[in-house]
Coordinates of C-alpha atoms and ligand atoms in Angstrom, one line a residue:
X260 CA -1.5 -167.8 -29.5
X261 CA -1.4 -171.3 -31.3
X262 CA 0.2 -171.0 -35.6
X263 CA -1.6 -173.1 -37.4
X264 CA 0.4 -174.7 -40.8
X265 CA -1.7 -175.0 -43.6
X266 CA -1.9 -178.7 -43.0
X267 CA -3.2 -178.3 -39.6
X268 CA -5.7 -176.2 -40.8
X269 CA -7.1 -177.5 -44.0
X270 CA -6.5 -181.3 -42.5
X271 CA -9.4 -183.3 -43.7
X272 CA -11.5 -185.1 -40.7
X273 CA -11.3 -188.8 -41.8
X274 CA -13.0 -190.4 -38.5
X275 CA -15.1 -188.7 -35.8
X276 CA -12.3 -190.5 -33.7
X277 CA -9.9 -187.7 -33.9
X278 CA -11.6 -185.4 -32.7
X279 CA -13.1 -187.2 -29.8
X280 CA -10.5 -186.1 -27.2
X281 CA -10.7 -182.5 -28.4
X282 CA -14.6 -182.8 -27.8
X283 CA -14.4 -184.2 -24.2
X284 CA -11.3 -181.5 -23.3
X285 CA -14.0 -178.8 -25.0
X286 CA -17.0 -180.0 -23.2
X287 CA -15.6 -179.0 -19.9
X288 CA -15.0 -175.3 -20.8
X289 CA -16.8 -173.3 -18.4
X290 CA -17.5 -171.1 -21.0
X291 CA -19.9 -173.3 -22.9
X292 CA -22.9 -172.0 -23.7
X293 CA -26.4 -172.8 -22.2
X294 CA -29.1 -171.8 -24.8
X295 CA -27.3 -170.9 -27.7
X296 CA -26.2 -172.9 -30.4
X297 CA -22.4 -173.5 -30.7
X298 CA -19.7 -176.2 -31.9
X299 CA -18.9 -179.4 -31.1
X300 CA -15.4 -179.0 -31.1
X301 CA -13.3 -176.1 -33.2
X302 CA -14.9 -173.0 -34.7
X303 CA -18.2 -172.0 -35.7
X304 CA -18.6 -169.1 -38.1
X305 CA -21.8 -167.9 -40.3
X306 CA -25.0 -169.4 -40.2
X307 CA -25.7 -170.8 -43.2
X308 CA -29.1 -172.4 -45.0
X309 CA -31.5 -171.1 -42.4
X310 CA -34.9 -172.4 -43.8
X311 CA -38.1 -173.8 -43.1
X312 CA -38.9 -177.2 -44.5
X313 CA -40.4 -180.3 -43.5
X314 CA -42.8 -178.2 -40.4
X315 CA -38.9 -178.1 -38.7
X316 CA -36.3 -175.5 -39.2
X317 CA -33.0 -176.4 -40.4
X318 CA -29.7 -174.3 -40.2
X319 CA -26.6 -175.2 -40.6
X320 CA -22.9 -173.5 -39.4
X321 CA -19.5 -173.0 -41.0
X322 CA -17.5 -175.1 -38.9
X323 CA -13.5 -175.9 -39.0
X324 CA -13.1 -179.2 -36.6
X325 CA -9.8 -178.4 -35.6
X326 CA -9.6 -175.9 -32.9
X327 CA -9.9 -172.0 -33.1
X328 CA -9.1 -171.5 -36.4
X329 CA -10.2 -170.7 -40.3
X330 CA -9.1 -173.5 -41.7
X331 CA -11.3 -176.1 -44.2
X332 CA -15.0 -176.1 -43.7
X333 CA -17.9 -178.2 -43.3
X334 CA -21.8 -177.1 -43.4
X335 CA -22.8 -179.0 -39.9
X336 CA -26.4 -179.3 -39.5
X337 CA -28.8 -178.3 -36.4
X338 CA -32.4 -178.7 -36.7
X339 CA -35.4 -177.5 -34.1
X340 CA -39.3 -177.8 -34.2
X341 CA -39.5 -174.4 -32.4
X342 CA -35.9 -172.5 -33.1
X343 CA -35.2 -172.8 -29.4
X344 CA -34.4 -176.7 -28.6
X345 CA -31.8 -177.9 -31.3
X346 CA -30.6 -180.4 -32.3
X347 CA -27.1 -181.9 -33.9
X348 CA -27.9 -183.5 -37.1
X349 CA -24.1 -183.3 -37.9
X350 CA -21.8 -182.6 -40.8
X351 CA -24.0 -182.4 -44.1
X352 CA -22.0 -180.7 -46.8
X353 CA -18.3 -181.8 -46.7
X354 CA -14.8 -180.0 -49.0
X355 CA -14.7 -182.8 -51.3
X356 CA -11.1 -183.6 -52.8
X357 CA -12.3 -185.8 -55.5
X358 CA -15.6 -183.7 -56.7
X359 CA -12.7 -180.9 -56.3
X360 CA -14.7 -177.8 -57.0
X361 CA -15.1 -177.4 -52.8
X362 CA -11.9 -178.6 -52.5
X363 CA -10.7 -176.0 -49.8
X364 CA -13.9 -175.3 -48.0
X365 CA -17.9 -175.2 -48.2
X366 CA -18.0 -171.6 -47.6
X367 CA -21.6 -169.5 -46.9
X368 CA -24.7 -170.1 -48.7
X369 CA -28.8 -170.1 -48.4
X370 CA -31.3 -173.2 -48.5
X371 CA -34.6 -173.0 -50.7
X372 CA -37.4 -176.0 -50.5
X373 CA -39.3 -177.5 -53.5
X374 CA -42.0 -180.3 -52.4
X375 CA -40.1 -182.8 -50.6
X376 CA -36.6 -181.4 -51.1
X377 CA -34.2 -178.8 -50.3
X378 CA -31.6 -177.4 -52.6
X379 CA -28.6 -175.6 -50.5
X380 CA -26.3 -173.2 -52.6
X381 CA -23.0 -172.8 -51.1
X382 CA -19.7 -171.6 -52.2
X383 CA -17.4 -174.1 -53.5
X384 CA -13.9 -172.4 -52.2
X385 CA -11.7 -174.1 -54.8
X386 CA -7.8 -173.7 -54.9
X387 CA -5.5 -174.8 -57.3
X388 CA -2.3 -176.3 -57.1
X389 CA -0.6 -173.0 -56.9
X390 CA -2.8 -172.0 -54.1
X391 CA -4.7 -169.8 -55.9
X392 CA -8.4 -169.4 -54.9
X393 CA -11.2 -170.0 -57.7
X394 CA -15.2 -169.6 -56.4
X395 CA -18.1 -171.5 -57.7
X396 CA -21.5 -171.7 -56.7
X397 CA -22.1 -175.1 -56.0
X398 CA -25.7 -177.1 -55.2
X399 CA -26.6 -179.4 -53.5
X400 CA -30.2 -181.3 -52.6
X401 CA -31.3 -182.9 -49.5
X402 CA -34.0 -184.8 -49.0
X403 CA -36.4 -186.0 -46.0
X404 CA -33.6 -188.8 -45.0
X405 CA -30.9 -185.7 -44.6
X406 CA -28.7 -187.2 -47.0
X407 CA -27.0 -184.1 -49.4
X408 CA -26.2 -185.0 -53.0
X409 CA -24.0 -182.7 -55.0
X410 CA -24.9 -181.8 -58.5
X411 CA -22.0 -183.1 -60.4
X412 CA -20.9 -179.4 -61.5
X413 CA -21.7 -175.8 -60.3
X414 CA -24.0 -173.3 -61.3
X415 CA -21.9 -171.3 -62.0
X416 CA -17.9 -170.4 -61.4
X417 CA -16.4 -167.6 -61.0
X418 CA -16.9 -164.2 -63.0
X419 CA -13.9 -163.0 -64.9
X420 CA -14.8 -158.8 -64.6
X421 CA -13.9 -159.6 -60.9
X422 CA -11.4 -160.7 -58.4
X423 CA -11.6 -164.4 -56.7
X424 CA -13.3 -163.0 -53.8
X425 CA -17.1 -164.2 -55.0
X426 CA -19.3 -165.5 -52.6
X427 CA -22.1 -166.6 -50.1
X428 CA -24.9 -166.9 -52.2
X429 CA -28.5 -166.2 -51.2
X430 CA -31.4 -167.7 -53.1
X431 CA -34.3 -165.6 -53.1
X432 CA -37.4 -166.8 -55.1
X433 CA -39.7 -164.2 -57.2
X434 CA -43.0 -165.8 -57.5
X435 CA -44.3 -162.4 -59.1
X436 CA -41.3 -162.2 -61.8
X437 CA -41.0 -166.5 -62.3
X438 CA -37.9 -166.2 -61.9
X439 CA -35.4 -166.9 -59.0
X440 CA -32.5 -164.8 -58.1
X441 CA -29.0 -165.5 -56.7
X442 CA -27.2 -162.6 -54.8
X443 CA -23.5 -162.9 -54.5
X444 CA -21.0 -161.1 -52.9
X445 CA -17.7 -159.8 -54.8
X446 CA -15.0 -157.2 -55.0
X447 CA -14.6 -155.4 -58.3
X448 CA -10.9 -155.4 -59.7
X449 CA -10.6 -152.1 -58.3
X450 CA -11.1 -153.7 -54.9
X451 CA -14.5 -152.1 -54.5
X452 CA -17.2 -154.1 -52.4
X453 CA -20.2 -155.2 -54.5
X454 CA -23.1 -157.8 -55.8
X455 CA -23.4 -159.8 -58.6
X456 CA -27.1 -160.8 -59.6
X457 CA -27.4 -164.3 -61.3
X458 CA -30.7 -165.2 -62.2
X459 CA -33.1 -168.3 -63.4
X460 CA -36.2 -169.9 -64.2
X461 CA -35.4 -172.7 -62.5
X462 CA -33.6 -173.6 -59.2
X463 CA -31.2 -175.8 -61.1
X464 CA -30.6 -175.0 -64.7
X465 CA -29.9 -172.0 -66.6
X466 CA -28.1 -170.0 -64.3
X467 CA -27.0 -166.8 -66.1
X468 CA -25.2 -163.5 -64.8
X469 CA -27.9 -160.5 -65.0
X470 CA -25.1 -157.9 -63.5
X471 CA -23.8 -155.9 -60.9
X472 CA -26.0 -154.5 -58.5
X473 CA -26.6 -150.7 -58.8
X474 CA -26.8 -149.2 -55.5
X475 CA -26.6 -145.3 -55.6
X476 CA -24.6 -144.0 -53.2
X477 CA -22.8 -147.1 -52.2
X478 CA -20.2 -147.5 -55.0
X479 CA -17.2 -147.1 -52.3
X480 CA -18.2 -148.9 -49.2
X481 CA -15.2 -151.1 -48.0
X482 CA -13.7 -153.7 -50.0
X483 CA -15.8 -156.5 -50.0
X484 CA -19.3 -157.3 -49.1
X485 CA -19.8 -160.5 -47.6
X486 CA -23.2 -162.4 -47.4
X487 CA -25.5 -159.8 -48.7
X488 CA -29.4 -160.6 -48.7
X489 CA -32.0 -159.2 -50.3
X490 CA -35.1 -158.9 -47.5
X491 CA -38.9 -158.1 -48.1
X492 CA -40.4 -157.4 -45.3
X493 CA -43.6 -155.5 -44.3
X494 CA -43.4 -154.1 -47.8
X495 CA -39.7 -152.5 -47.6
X496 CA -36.8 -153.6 -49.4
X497 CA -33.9 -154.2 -47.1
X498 CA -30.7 -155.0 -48.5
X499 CA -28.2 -156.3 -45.9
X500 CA -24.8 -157.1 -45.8
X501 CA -21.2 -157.0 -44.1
X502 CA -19.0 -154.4 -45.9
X503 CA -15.3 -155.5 -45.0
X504 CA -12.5 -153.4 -44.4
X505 CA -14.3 -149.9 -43.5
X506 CA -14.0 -147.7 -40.4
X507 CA -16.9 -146.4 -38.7
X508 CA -18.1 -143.6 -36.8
X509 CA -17.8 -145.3 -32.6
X510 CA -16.8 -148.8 -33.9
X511 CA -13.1 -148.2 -33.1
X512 CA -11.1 -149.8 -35.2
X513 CA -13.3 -152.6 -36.2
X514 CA -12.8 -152.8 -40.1
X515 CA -15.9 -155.2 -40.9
X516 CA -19.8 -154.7 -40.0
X517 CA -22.8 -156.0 -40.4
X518 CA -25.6 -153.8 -41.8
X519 CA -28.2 -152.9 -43.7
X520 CA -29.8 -150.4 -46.1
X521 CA -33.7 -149.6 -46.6
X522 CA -34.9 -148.5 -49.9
X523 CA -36.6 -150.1 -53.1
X524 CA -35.3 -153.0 -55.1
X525 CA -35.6 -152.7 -58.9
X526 CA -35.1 -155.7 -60.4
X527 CA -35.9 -154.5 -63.6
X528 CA -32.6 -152.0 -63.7
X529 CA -30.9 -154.2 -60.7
X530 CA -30.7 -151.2 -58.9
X531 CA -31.3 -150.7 -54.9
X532 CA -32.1 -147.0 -54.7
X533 CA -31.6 -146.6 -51.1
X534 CA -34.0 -144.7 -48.6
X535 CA -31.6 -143.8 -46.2
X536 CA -28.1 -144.5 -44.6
X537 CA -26.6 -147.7 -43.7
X538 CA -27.7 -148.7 -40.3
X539 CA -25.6 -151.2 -38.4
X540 CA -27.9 -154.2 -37.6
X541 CA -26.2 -154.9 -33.9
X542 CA -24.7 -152.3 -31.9
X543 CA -22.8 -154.0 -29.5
X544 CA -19.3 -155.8 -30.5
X545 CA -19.6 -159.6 -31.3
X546 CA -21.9 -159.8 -34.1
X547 CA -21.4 -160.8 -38.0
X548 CA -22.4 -162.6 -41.1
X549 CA -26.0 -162.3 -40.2
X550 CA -28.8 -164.6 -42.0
X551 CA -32.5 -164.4 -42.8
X552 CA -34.8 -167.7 -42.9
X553 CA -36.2 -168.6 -46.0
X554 CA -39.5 -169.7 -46.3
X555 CA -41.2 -168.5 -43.9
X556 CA -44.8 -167.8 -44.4
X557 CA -45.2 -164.0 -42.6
X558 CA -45.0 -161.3 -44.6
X559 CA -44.6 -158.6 -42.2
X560 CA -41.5 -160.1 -40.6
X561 CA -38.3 -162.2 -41.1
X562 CA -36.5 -164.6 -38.2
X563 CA -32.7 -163.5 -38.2
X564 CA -29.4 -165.1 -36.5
X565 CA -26.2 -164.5 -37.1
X566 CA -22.5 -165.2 -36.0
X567 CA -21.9 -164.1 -32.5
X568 CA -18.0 -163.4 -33.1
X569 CA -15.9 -161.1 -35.8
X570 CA -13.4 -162.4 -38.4
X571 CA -9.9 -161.5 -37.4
X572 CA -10.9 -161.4 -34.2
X573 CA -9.8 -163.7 -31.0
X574 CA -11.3 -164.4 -28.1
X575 CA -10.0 -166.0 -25.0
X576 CA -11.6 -169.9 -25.3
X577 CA -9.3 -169.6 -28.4
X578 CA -6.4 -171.1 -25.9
X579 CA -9.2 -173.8 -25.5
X580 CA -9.1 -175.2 -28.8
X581 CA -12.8 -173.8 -29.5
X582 CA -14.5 -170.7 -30.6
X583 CA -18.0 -168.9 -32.2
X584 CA -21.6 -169.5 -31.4
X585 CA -25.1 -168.2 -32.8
X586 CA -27.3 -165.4 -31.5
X587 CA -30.2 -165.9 -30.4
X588 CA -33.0 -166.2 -33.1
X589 CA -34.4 -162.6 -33.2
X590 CA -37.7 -161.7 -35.1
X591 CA -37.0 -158.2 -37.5
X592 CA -39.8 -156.0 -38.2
X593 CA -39.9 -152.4 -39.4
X594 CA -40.8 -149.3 -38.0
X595 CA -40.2 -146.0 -39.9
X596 CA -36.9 -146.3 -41.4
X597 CA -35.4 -148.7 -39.4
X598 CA -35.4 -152.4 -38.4
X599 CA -36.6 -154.0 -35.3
X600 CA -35.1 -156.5 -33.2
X601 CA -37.0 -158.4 -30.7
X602 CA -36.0 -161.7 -29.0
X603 CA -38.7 -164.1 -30.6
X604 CA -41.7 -164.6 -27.9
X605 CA -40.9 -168.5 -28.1
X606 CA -38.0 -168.0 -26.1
X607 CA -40.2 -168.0 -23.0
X608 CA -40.2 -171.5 -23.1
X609 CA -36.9 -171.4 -21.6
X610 CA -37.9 -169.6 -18.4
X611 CA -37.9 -171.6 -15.3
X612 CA -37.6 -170.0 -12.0
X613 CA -38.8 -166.1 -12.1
X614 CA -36.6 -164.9 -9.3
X615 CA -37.7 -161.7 -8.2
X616 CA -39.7 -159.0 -8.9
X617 CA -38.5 -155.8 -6.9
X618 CA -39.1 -152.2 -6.8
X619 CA -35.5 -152.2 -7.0
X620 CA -33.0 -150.6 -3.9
X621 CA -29.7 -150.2 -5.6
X622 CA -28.2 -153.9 -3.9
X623 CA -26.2 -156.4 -5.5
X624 CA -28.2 -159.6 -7.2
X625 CA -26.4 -162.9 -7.8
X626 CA -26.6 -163.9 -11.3
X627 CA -27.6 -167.7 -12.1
X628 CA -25.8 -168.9 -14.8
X629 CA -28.3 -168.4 -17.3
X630 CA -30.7 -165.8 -16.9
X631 CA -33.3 -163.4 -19.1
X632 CA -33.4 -159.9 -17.2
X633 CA -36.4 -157.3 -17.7
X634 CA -36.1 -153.9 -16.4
X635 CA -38.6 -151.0 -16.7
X636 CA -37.3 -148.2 -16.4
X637 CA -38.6 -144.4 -15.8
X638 CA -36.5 -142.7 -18.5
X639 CA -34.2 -141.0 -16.3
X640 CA -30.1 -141.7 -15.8
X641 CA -29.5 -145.1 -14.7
X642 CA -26.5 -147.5 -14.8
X643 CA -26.6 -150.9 -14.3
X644 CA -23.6 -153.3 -14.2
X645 CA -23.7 -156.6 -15.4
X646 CA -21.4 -159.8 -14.3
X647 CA -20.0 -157.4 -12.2
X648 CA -18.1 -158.9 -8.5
X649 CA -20.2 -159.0 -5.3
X650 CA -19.5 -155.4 -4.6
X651 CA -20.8 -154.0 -7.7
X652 CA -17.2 -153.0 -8.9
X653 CA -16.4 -154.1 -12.5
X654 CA -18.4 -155.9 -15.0
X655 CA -20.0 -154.8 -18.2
X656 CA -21.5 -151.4 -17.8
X657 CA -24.9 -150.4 -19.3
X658 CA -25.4 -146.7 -18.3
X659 CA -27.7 -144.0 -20.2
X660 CA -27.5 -140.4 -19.8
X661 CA -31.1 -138.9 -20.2
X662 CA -29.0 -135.1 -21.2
X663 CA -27.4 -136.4 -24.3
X664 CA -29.6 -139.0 -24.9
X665 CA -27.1 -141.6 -25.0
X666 CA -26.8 -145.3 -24.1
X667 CA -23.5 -146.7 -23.8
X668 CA -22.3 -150.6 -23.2
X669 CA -18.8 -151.3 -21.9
X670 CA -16.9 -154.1 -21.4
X671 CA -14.0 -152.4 -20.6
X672 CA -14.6 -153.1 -16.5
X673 CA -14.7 -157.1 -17.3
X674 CA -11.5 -158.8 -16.1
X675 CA -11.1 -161.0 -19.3
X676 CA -10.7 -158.5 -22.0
X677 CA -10.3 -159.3 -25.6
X678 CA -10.3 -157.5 -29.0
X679 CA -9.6 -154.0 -27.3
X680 CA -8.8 -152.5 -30.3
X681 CA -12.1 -153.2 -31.8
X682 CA -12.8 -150.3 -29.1
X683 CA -14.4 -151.3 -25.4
X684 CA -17.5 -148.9 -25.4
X685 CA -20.4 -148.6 -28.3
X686 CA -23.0 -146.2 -27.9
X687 CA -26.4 -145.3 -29.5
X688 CA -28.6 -142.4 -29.4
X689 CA -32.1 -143.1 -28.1
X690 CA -35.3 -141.1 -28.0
X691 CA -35.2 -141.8 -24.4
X692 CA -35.0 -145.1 -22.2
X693 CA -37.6 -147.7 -21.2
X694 CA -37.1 -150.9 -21.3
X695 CA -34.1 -152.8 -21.4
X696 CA -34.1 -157.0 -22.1
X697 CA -31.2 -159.1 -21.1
X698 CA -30.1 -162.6 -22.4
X699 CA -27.2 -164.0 -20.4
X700 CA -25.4 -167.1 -21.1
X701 CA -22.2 -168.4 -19.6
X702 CA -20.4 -166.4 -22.1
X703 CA -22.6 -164.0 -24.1
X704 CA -24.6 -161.0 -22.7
X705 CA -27.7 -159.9 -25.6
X706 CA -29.3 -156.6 -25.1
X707 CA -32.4 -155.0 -26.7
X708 CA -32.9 -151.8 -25.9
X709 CA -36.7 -150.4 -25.8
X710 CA -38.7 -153.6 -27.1
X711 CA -36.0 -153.6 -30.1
X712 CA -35.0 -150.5 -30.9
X713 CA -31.0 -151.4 -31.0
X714 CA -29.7 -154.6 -29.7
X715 CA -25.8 -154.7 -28.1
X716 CA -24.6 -158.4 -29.1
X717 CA -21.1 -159.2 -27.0
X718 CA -19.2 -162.3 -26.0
X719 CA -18.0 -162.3 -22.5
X720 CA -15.9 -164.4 -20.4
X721 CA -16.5 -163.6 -16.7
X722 CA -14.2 -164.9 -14.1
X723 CA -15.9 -166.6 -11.1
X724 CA -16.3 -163.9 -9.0
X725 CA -17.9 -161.7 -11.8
X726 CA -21.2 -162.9 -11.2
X727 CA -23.6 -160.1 -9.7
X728 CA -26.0 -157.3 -11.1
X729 CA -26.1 -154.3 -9.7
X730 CA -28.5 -151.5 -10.6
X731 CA -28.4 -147.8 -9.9
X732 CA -31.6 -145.8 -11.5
X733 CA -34.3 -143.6 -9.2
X734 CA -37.1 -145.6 -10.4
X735 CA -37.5 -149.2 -11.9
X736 CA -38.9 -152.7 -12.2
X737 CA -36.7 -155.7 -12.8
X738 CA -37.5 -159.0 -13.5
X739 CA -35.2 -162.1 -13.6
X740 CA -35.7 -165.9 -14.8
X741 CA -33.2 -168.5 -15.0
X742 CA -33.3 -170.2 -18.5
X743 CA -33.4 -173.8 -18.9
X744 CA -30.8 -175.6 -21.0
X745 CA -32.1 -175.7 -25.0
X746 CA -28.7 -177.0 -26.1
X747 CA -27.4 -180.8 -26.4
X748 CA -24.0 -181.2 -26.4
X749 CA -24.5 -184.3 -28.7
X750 CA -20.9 -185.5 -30.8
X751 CA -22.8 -186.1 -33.9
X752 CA -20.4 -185.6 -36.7
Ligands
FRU24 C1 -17.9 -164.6 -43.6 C2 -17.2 -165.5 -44.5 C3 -17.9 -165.8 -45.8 C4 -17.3 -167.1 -46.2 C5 -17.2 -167.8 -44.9 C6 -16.1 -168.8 -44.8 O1 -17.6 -164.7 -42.3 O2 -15.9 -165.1 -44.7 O3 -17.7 -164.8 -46.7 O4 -18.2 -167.8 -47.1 O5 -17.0 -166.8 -43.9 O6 -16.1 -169.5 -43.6

């Protein structure tokens, strides 16, 4: 694997020029993706700003131009009218030597409109000349044009109480309280993840610390909690959030999640008293730093995407200079105790060709390139292999066992294996098994198990031959569509 220096990685990009070369070499991956969003050139990370203004909705991606790599990073800017076709607006907020608060990075943050502007809060990831890392919270306003002015200092910088890792704020706005809040994410000295509650009357003045958040229960839950959001949806208080550095139960030895907890938020006594255990919000392996629109006008529901990779993780276009992409928008809704997943209906759109509908025989099926696969199934053991070769052998593995209850995705069959240690298998208990929807792009395969009852996010990275589907259950219906393209490749920087 390629060592970056320091320089290499926090090189500022003076000219879209020097990148150009990168972005033809990058284009030609077979790998690229079809319908979900990814970079230009270099690494994507978090979504960031997800909101909806102007009747379109913007979102915007940590992005390192470089190649595979962490290095310094830019908010670049995608917009869509229907959060399936997007578009490259290109780099909006840029590390900024000279306004110096940003100076190593324009880490994770949230978006929030007011008339005809949007204000995005971000972390400025300063460091100083002896390296050493000071946060700020840092805005910025965009209006119609897409131009971003800085404020000329942050809302706030770091808190003393707690160590340098503060960040990715989230604005959420309390109509009810007229107030807005800031959640943050943070470490306590004692390297204890947790989040810090800033609070004001007004989006851009008079920013003032209101405390930790209390949240029973919770007080010793990995080390850090990255990108934490507040969510009211359907009446429930779901706070979500990736603890970092925390085994758990059938993740192998992936140390960071993505989750959630369900319970009431107190605003009053900043304390989340939690309803029930932490749920992890994607069962399958690539999935992180997850992010909720704002703005949106339903109640009952909230449009989610996140990261499809891990941090400290590396996947095999890493040897082409180019890494990440999105998930595919998903709607979240609750039922009982738990969130729901669904693909959102407007993906549709993107079906062209509906290739067969079978009462299915057990044969092989070639896979198109892109494809959306339903299968209805009668509840009873099945296993079905996907991207497998033309004799069924291989592949990812979907099987469920109707005895224990149990659904179980491997990837440990595909030839292109990556992150091993993160573990090859994940499993989930179901109440039984029914439906099974499949997203497939050239290098990402999105399950949602029983109209969104657990989704299995994974990058892939099939080899030419691993291109068929094969299906062994005693009774189902599938049907397949290839998908349209919804991506441009546009090099707008
Ligand atoms: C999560 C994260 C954030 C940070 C950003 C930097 O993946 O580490 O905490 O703001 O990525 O790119």
């Amino acid at each position: 694997m390629r060592e970056w220096t320091r320089e290499e990685r926090y090189r500022v990009l003076k000219d879209p020029h020097e990148i150009w070369d990168l972005y033809l070499k990058t284009k030609e991956s077979k790998y690229r993706q079809i319908f979900h969003n990814q970079p230009v050139t270099g690494l994507l990370n978090d979504p960031n700003g997800f909101v909806r203004f102007d009747n379109k909705w913007h979102l915007f991606y940590q992005w390192c131009p470089w190649g595979a790599v962490h290095g310094l990073k830019y908010w670049y800017h995608i917009v869509s009218k229907d959060l399936i076709y997007w578009d490259n607006l290109g780099v909006c907020l840029l590390p900024d030597e000279a306004y110096g608060y940003d100076n190593k990075g324009a880490y994770s943050g949230s978006a929030y409109p007011i008339d005809d502007k949007m204000y995005l809060y971000y972390t400025g990831n300063n460091r100083d000349e002896n390296y050493v890392r000071h946060p700020y919270t840092c805005l910025a306003r965009l209006g119609k044009d897409g131009w971003p002015e800085k404020y000329p200092l942050p809302i706030f910088g770091e808190h003393p109480d707690y160590t340098e890792h503060q960040r990715d704020p989230k604005i959420i706005a309390m109509p009810e309280h007229d107030c807005y809040y800031i959640v943050l994410g943070a470490q306590t000295k004692e390297k204890k993840g947790c989040i810090l509650i800033y609070k004001s009357e007004d989006l851009l003045h008079g920013w003032t610390f209101a405390g930790q958040l209390n949240v029973p229960g919770f007080e010793d839950f990995g080390t850090m909690w990255e990108c934490p959001s507040i969510e009211h949806i359907g009446g429930h208080d779901i706070l979500m959030f990736c603890p970092q550095n925390l085994k758990l139960p059938g993740r192998g030895e992936s140390m960071h999640h993505n989750g959630y907890i369900m319970g009431q938020m107190d605003w009053e006594s900043l304390t989340f008293h939690p309803s029930g255990e932490f749920h992890v919000l994607d069962f399958g392996f690539d999935s992180y730093a997850a992010a909720c629109a704002n703005n949106i006008e339903e109640k009952d529901k909230a449009i989610l995407i996140a990261w499809m990779g891990l941090p400290e993780a590396t996947y095999p276009t890493d040897e082409e200079d180019w890494s990440g992409c999105l998930t595919l928008p998903r709607e979240l809704t609750v039922r009982g105790r738990r969130l729901i997943q669904r693909p959102l209906p407007e993906l549709k759109k993107l079906r062209d060709e509906q290739v067969d509908i079978i009462k299915y025989d057990a044969g092989c099926i070639a896979l198109p390139g892109a494809v959306e696969i339903e299968i209805l199934l009668g509840g009873k053991d099945c296993r079905l292999s996907l991207l497998a070769n033309e004799a069924g052998e291989g592949g990812m593995v979907i099987s469920y066992n109707d005895t224990t209850k149990e659904i179980c995705v491997d990837r440990s069959g595909m030839k292109r294996r990556f992150n091993e240690n993160q573990g090859e298998a994940r499993t989930r208990k179901l109440d039984g098994l029914s439906r099974l929807k499949i997203y497939i792009d050239s290098s990402s395969v999105e399950i949602f198990v029983n109209d969104g009852d657990a989704v299995f996010t994974s990058r892939v990275f099939p080899t030419e031959e691993e291109r068929y589907m094969k299906l062994e259950a005693p009774e189902a219906f599938v049907s397949l569509w290839t998908l349209k393209p919804a991506v441009k490749e546009h090099f707008v920087i």
